[in-house]
């Protein structure tokens, strides 16, 4: 019997796509599952473009490895995004620092598990009067730059950032090892690609195909007239990734497009319409939003916006996308994170590596041929493992940044390493696999910038 037509559906979520890279590694390299269809949105579109260059099993393995290398090469936000001139004019001012913080640490998820603030301490140890002084001098600098900021806003008011560095990397390679994408390889027969994009003028969902044709929401019918293109597939990737307000819209054919995740963050429907019988949807953002105990009457507008639009509404859209009815005989497997490890604009290699490992483990848990009770036990062990590793990374990062480690931080790291080892042992007892390098998760420190502080022993689990 012929193997079922298989589709990978890759969801959006910014650099949370590291989870997807890990899941793809397991699907291709361990399970030997190869797609004939790739549908994707936003960050998933970047991953899909890399994978769509493959046709043979060997090519898929090489592209899966390349995808992981590309993500780890994105070690600085400047390798992906560029600031609009009006934002750049605020560099070095309090307003500029607020924007920078929202693009990195401020959009990073809360550390899972019990509150660590008592051990981590406050991130800013400056006295109140020094903070007031810096605010006053920084505000003065911002006022001096006001004319330049106004000019920049007049010309580029539609977004905060641009995707120009990523565009260059996709076409010619990036400065830290990002490999270019070849549209000619994508256009070869043997694989169907659909990149979700949202047409601002028409107000509709559309898709860019492997040969650059723009098709309607049914994923099959070319747009009438000039609207069908063809367009550069890389431009389709960039349009699918252009989050409104963060990045500018991109012209394609006779319309202007933004992030496909606005309407279809998990394009299962497109995979069904292309005749896929086995659909594997890989998500980057958890389906279930955890309760947020903050007092939202006291938070700023950006924090309220991120919670409502970026979390609650986004989660509801994902659930709706997954409810698309399947034809008789078709199956849908969902590989999704439960724990939120990284932020949507994450550039910390240690956290991205951790999220990739998490994607590998979740794929192994979901695809294992076991009964539901055993699968649930393995999932609990995986969640405990990832929670411990994530908490450990944050503790270690505070040590790396300060160069100092008190007894509480050392003891916290040691206890978390032991928790990781116990969770790994539990999964192995249940017969679930682990990646080849899993031992280092408890026997070594996570990845951080710079050398290990001298007061830390080489073995983090040692007493």
XYZ file of C-alpha atoms in Angstrom:
463
model
C 0.000 0.000 0.000
C 1.208 3.514 -0.774
C 2.250 5.644 2.198
C -0.262 8.365 3.103
C 0.364 11.844 1.735
C 2.034 13.601 4.668
C 1.941 17.300 5.573
C 3.934 19.252 8.126
C 1.973 22.282 9.345
C 4.369 24.770 10.949
C 2.835 27.502 13.102
C 4.056 31.013 13.838
C 5.555 32.368 17.043
C 8.736 34.322 16.298
C 11.930 32.714 17.542
C 9.766 30.359 19.596
C 10.136 28.408 16.359
C 13.182 26.837 18.040
C 10.681 24.322 19.478
C 9.593 23.488 15.933
C 13.183 22.927 14.826
C 13.619 20.357 17.593
C 10.365 18.597 16.715
C 11.339 18.506 13.018
C 14.666 16.962 14.012
C 12.823 14.083 15.697
C 10.252 13.673 12.919
C 12.852 13.510 10.143
C 15.921 11.995 11.787
C 14.387 9.599 14.334
C 10.884 8.776 13.102
C 11.736 8.971 9.392
C 8.575 10.967 8.617
C 9.014 13.103 5.491
C 6.480 15.615 4.139
C 5.078 15.934 0.640
C 3.216 19.078 1.767
C 4.447 21.992 3.894
C 2.010 24.671 5.058
C 3.208 27.411 7.368
C 2.692 30.861 8.812
C 5.004 33.549 10.139
C 8.082 32.045 11.828
C 6.963 28.649 10.570
C 7.317 30.039 7.039
C 11.062 30.518 7.559
C 11.405 26.902 8.716
C 9.203 25.688 5.857
C 11.339 27.524 3.275
C 14.477 25.791 4.568
C 12.819 22.353 4.612
C 11.103 22.854 1.234
C 14.509 22.730 -0.463
C 14.634 18.979 0.288
C 13.177 16.045 -1.613
C 15.137 12.910 -0.621
C 15.543 11.485 2.919
C 19.185 12.576 2.963
C 18.256 16.122 1.890
C 15.569 16.352 4.569
C 18.069 15.313 7.253
C 20.578 17.902 6.047
C 17.932 20.659 5.947
C 16.693 19.764 9.428
C 20.262 20.163 10.702
C 20.617 23.418 8.755
C 17.449 24.789 10.331
C 18.861 24.268 13.824
C 22.164 25.848 12.831
C 20.370 28.862 11.340
C 18.418 29.477 14.537
C 21.536 29.258 16.691
C 23.324 31.640 14.331
C 20.713 34.268 15.177
C 22.630 35.236 18.315
C 21.885 38.941 18.129
C 18.696 40.772 17.324
C 20.560 42.806 14.673
C 21.020 39.614 12.630
C 17.250 39.379 12.205
C 15.754 42.839 12.525
C 16.756 46.446 11.974
C 15.282 49.424 13.782
C 13.326 51.997 11.878
C 15.143 55.378 11.851
C 12.769 56.933 14.381
C 13.477 54.090 16.822
C 17.208 54.219 16.166
C 17.201 57.925 17.003
C 16.134 57.015 20.556
C 19.116 54.731 21.225
C 20.743 55.531 24.556
C 17.623 57.218 25.959
C 15.116 55.777 28.463
C 12.560 55.434 25.668
C 15.025 53.561 23.493
C 15.871 51.213 26.352
C 12.177 50.515 26.931
C 11.780 49.531 23.256
C 14.906 47.352 23.404
C 13.708 45.625 26.566
C 10.331 44.818 25.005
C 12.093 43.188 22.069
C 14.146 40.898 24.324
C 13.748 40.314 28.073
C 10.353 41.997 28.559
C 8.674 39.621 26.082
C 10.426 36.588 27.575
C 7.958 34.305 29.401
C 7.927 34.176 33.185
C 10.182 31.546 34.718
C 8.046 28.412 35.199
C 7.443 27.093 38.690
C 7.735 28.911 42.046
C 8.929 32.509 42.132
C 12.739 32.809 41.891
C 12.990 36.536 42.600
C 14.195 36.029 46.186
C 17.232 34.145 44.859
C 17.765 36.085 41.648
C 17.545 39.502 43.308
C 16.528 42.682 41.507
C 17.917 43.186 37.982
C 18.851 46.808 38.620
C 20.830 47.457 41.761
C 21.223 51.204 41.255
C 19.967 53.462 43.992
C 16.785 55.484 43.535
C 18.602 58.783 43.125
C 20.933 57.317 40.485
C 17.972 55.943 38.535
C 16.293 59.354 38.707
C 19.505 61.007 37.478
C 19.800 58.609 34.526
C 16.129 59.149 33.679
C 16.556 62.927 33.679
C 19.734 62.954 31.584
C 18.316 60.335 29.212
C 15.132 62.344 28.758
C 17.212 65.404 27.928
C 19.023 63.432 25.214
C 15.664 62.276 23.837
C 14.435 65.894 23.646
C 17.565 66.932 21.734
C 16.882 64.161 19.241
C 13.186 65.005 18.871
C 13.517 66.615 15.384
C 15.263 63.496 14.032
C 12.653 61.261 15.659
C 9.818 63.293 14.122
C 11.402 63.040 10.659
C 11.770 59.283 11.066
C 8.176 58.913 12.196
C 6.973 60.935 9.225
C 8.709 58.564 6.794
C 8.474 55.209 8.643
C 5.566 55.418 11.058
C 4.096 52.029 10.117
C 6.410 49.842 12.179
C 9.082 49.647 14.844
C 11.462 47.313 13.006
C 12.235 46.015 9.522
C 13.136 42.515 8.341
C 15.958 43.756 6.093
C 18.746 41.740 7.834
C 16.695 38.542 7.626
C 15.908 39.269 3.968
C 19.627 39.577 3.183
C 20.385 36.385 5.104
C 17.709 34.399 3.265
C 19.086 35.586 -0.086
C 22.850 35.596 0.419
C 23.552 34.188 3.878
C 24.013 35.877 7.226
C 27.058 37.237 9.079
C 27.174 34.427 11.655
C 26.571 31.411 9.482
C 22.945 31.678 8.366
C 22.653 29.836 5.051
C 20.741 31.269 2.079
C 17.527 29.740 0.728
C 17.435 28.737 -2.948
C 14.014 29.370 -4.589
C 14.985 27.102 -7.500
C 15.289 24.135 -5.141
C 11.934 24.973 -3.568
C 10.222 25.143 -6.982
C 11.246 21.591 -7.998
C 8.445 19.017 -8.417
C 7.774 16.657 -5.542
C 6.680 18.972 -2.730
C 3.821 21.447 -2.336
C 4.384 24.584 -0.243
C 1.830 27.061 1.099
C 2.947 30.143 3.037
C 0.036 31.944 4.689
C -0.165 35.695 4.058
C -2.837 38.280 4.861
C -3.802 40.708 2.065
C -4.435 44.128 3.593
C -6.191 45.567 0.555
C -8.445 42.596 -0.156
C -8.811 41.775 3.543
C -8.310 38.068 2.851
C -6.135 35.091 3.664
C -3.991 33.893 0.780
C -0.980 31.630 0.249
C 2.301 31.833 -1.639
C 3.146 28.514 -3.305
C 6.451 26.771 -4.032
C 6.727 28.459 -7.451
C 5.708 31.924 -6.193
C 2.064 31.827 -7.307
C -0.366 33.574 -4.949
C -3.498 31.477 -4.409
C -6.752 32.156 -2.612
C -7.762 30.880 0.828
C -8.696 27.484 -0.642
C -4.924 26.992 -1.183
C -5.598 25.994 -4.807
C -7.152 28.780 -6.913
C -4.724 31.419 -8.257
C -5.708 35.008 -7.505
C -7.332 36.638 -10.539
C -5.258 38.749 -12.897
C -1.968 40.281 -11.793
C -2.688 39.342 -8.203
C -1.423 35.800 -8.790
C 2.139 36.926 -9.376
C 4.397 35.021 -9.608
C 6.424 36.564 -6.795
C 9.754 35.791 -5.170
C 9.189 32.950 -2.682
C 11.553 34.664 -0.247
C 9.312 37.728 -0.380
C 6.455 35.389 0.489
C 8.395 34.188 3.547
C 9.029 37.770 4.634
C 5.393 38.808 4.096
C 4.204 35.805 6.108
C 6.575 36.878 8.916
C 5.648 40.587 8.928
C 3.853 40.975 12.252
C 1.637 44.090 11.996
C 3.037 47.214 13.702
C 6.308 45.425 14.481
C 7.369 45.057 10.820
C 6.178 46.972 7.735
C 3.743 45.374 5.262
C 5.315 43.974 2.076
C 4.006 44.534 -1.469
C 3.348 41.319 -3.411
C 1.866 41.462 -6.927
C -1.108 43.881 -6.755
C -1.673 43.964 -2.960
C 0.209 44.537 0.278
C 0.602 41.690 2.762
C 1.351 41.019 6.420
C 1.707 38.028 8.726
C -0.456 35.073 7.718
C -0.868 34.246 11.402
C -3.363 37.112 11.650
C -5.927 34.686 10.194
C -4.277 31.234 9.958
C -1.463 30.679 12.420
C -1.827 26.895 12.065
C -2.843 26.334 8.424
C -4.335 22.854 8.791
C -7.057 23.756 6.288
C -4.498 24.313 3.530
C -2.970 20.884 4.175
C -6.413 19.258 3.977
C -7.247 21.038 0.714
C -3.968 19.807 -0.784
C -5.055 16.246 -0.084
C -2.863 15.446 2.918
C -3.943 12.292 4.708
C -1.439 12.388 7.569
C -1.098 15.881 9.022
C 1.478 16.706 11.683
C 0.971 20.197 13.137
C 3.967 21.562 15.026
C 3.208 24.579 17.206
C 5.588 27.127 18.704
C 3.243 28.696 21.278
C 1.356 26.713 23.969
C -2.301 26.060 23.183
C -3.369 26.580 26.783
C -2.652 29.984 28.319
C -1.633 29.804 31.957
C -3.373 32.186 34.404
C -1.604 35.521 34.793
C -1.853 36.831 38.373
C -0.599 40.341 37.699
C -2.836 43.321 38.481
C -3.604 44.570 34.965
C -5.083 47.822 36.284
C -1.520 48.807 37.204
C 0.309 47.642 34.075
C 1.195 49.704 31.025
C -0.571 49.598 27.668
C 2.026 47.352 26.052
C 1.690 44.715 28.766
C -2.100 44.778 28.458
C -1.832 44.580 24.649
C 0.558 41.610 24.811
C -1.747 39.761 27.192
C -4.962 40.382 25.237
C -3.845 40.252 21.606
C -0.566 38.387 21.921
C -1.774 35.716 24.338
C -5.539 35.379 24.765
C -6.715 36.207 21.225
C -3.737 34.380 19.703
C -4.520 31.238 21.707
C -8.168 31.312 20.635
C -7.126 31.640 16.974
C -4.824 28.622 17.291
C -7.612 26.506 18.774
C -9.959 27.578 15.953
C -7.380 26.695 13.290
C -6.988 23.189 14.736
C -10.744 22.539 14.687
C -10.923 22.456 10.887
C -12.845 19.260 9.961
C -10.784 16.404 8.524
C -11.999 14.191 5.674
C -12.608 10.499 6.284
C -9.359 8.601 6.744
C -7.218 11.667 7.477
C -5.400 12.122 10.792
C -4.079 15.139 12.678
C -1.218 14.863 15.172
C -0.424 17.981 17.217
C 3.038 18.512 18.719
C 2.762 21.524 21.010
C 4.694 22.998 23.934
C 3.101 23.073 27.350
C 5.809 25.219 28.944
C 6.683 28.595 27.419
C 10.491 28.705 27.332
C 11.532 31.567 25.048
C 10.202 34.942 23.950
C 9.050 35.751 20.393
C 12.214 37.793 19.742
C 14.608 35.563 21.706
C 18.336 35.736 20.985
C 19.773 33.816 23.973
C 21.346 30.670 22.443
C 21.047 28.737 25.714
C 17.277 29.162 25.880
C 16.877 28.441 22.169
C 18.872 25.212 22.514
C 16.713 24.249 25.463
C 13.544 24.904 23.452
C 14.864 22.779 20.565
C 15.485 19.899 22.965
C 11.966 20.392 24.293
C 10.537 20.090 20.765
C 12.446 16.822 20.270
C 11.111 15.380 23.541
C 7.516 16.446 22.903
C 7.600 14.904 19.422
C 8.931 11.656 20.904
C 6.210 11.689 23.577
C 3.367 12.372 21.138
C 4.442 9.814 18.522
C 5.332 6.933 20.851
C 3.211 3.787 20.222
C 2.022 3.470 23.827
C -1.286 3.734 25.659
C -2.511 7.092 26.914
C -1.635 6.465 30.583
C 2.030 5.768 29.796
C 2.148 8.730 27.423
C 0.775 10.999 30.156
C 3.454 9.784 32.586
C 6.185 10.513 30.046
C 4.702 13.950 29.343
C 4.773 14.791 33.058
C 8.445 13.757 33.222
C 9.201 15.877 30.151
C 7.453 18.913 31.649
C 9.343 18.463 34.936
C 12.621 18.166 33.034
C 12.033 21.274 30.906
C 10.799 23.281 33.895
C 13.946 22.387 35.856
C 16.263 23.190 32.938
C 14.552 26.518 32.279
C 14.723 27.545 35.933
C 18.354 26.454 36.011
C 19.196 28.560 32.963
C 17.790 31.669 34.636
C 19.703 30.988 37.851
C 22.923 30.357 35.955
C 22.404 33.434 33.775
C 22.176 35.617 36.902
C 25.532 34.168 37.997
C 27.123 34.720 34.578
C 25.909 38.327 34.469
C 27.055 39.256 37.956
C 30.160 37.065 38.030
C 29.183 36.008 41.567
C 27.377 33.043 43.044
C 26.175 32.918 46.650
C 25.399 29.616 48.373
C 21.671 29.864 47.552
C 22.283 30.099 43.819
C 24.817 27.261 43.868
C 22.454 25.066 45.870
C 19.565 25.995 43.561
C 21.548 25.027 40.459
C 22.630 21.736 42.045
C 19.077 20.791 43.063
C 17.713 21.612 39.624
C 20.395 19.512 37.910
C 19.423 16.569 40.101
C 15.757 17.144 39.176
C 16.706 17.026 35.485
C 18.545 13.727 35.996
C 15.575 12.217 37.851
C 13.161 13.264 35.102
C 15.427 11.781 32.420
C 15.656 8.535 34.369
C 11.872 8.426 34.661
C 11.417 8.811 30.897
C 13.996 6.105 30.221
C 12.246 3.703 32.619
C 9.069 4.228 30.605
C 10.950 3.314 27.435
C 11.026 6.808 25.906
C 14.103 7.954 23.962
C 16.308 10.970 24.642
C 18.696 12.842 22.339
C 22.318 11.635 22.246
C 23.614 14.633 24.242
C 20.987 14.460 27.011
C 23.528 13.598 29.726
C 25.015 17.086 29.575
C 21.634 18.542 30.584
C 22.412 17.612 34.193
C 26.196 17.138 34.155
C 27.100 20.518 32.630
C 25.918 24.120 32.744
C 23.511 25.497 30.179
C 24.869 27.743 27.410
C 25.649 31.354 28.391
C 27.766 34.166 27.008
C 31.380 34.239 28.163
C 33.463 31.837 30.276
C 32.259 30.069 33.406
C 32.750 32.261 36.522
C 35.805 30.948 38.434
C 33.968 30.298 41.691
C 31.730 27.693 40.041
C 32.935 24.097 39.966
C 33.115 22.276 36.648
C 30.405 19.853 37.840
C 27.215 21.762 38.634
C 25.593 18.785 40.366
C 28.464 18.280 42.805
C 28.057 19.254 46.472
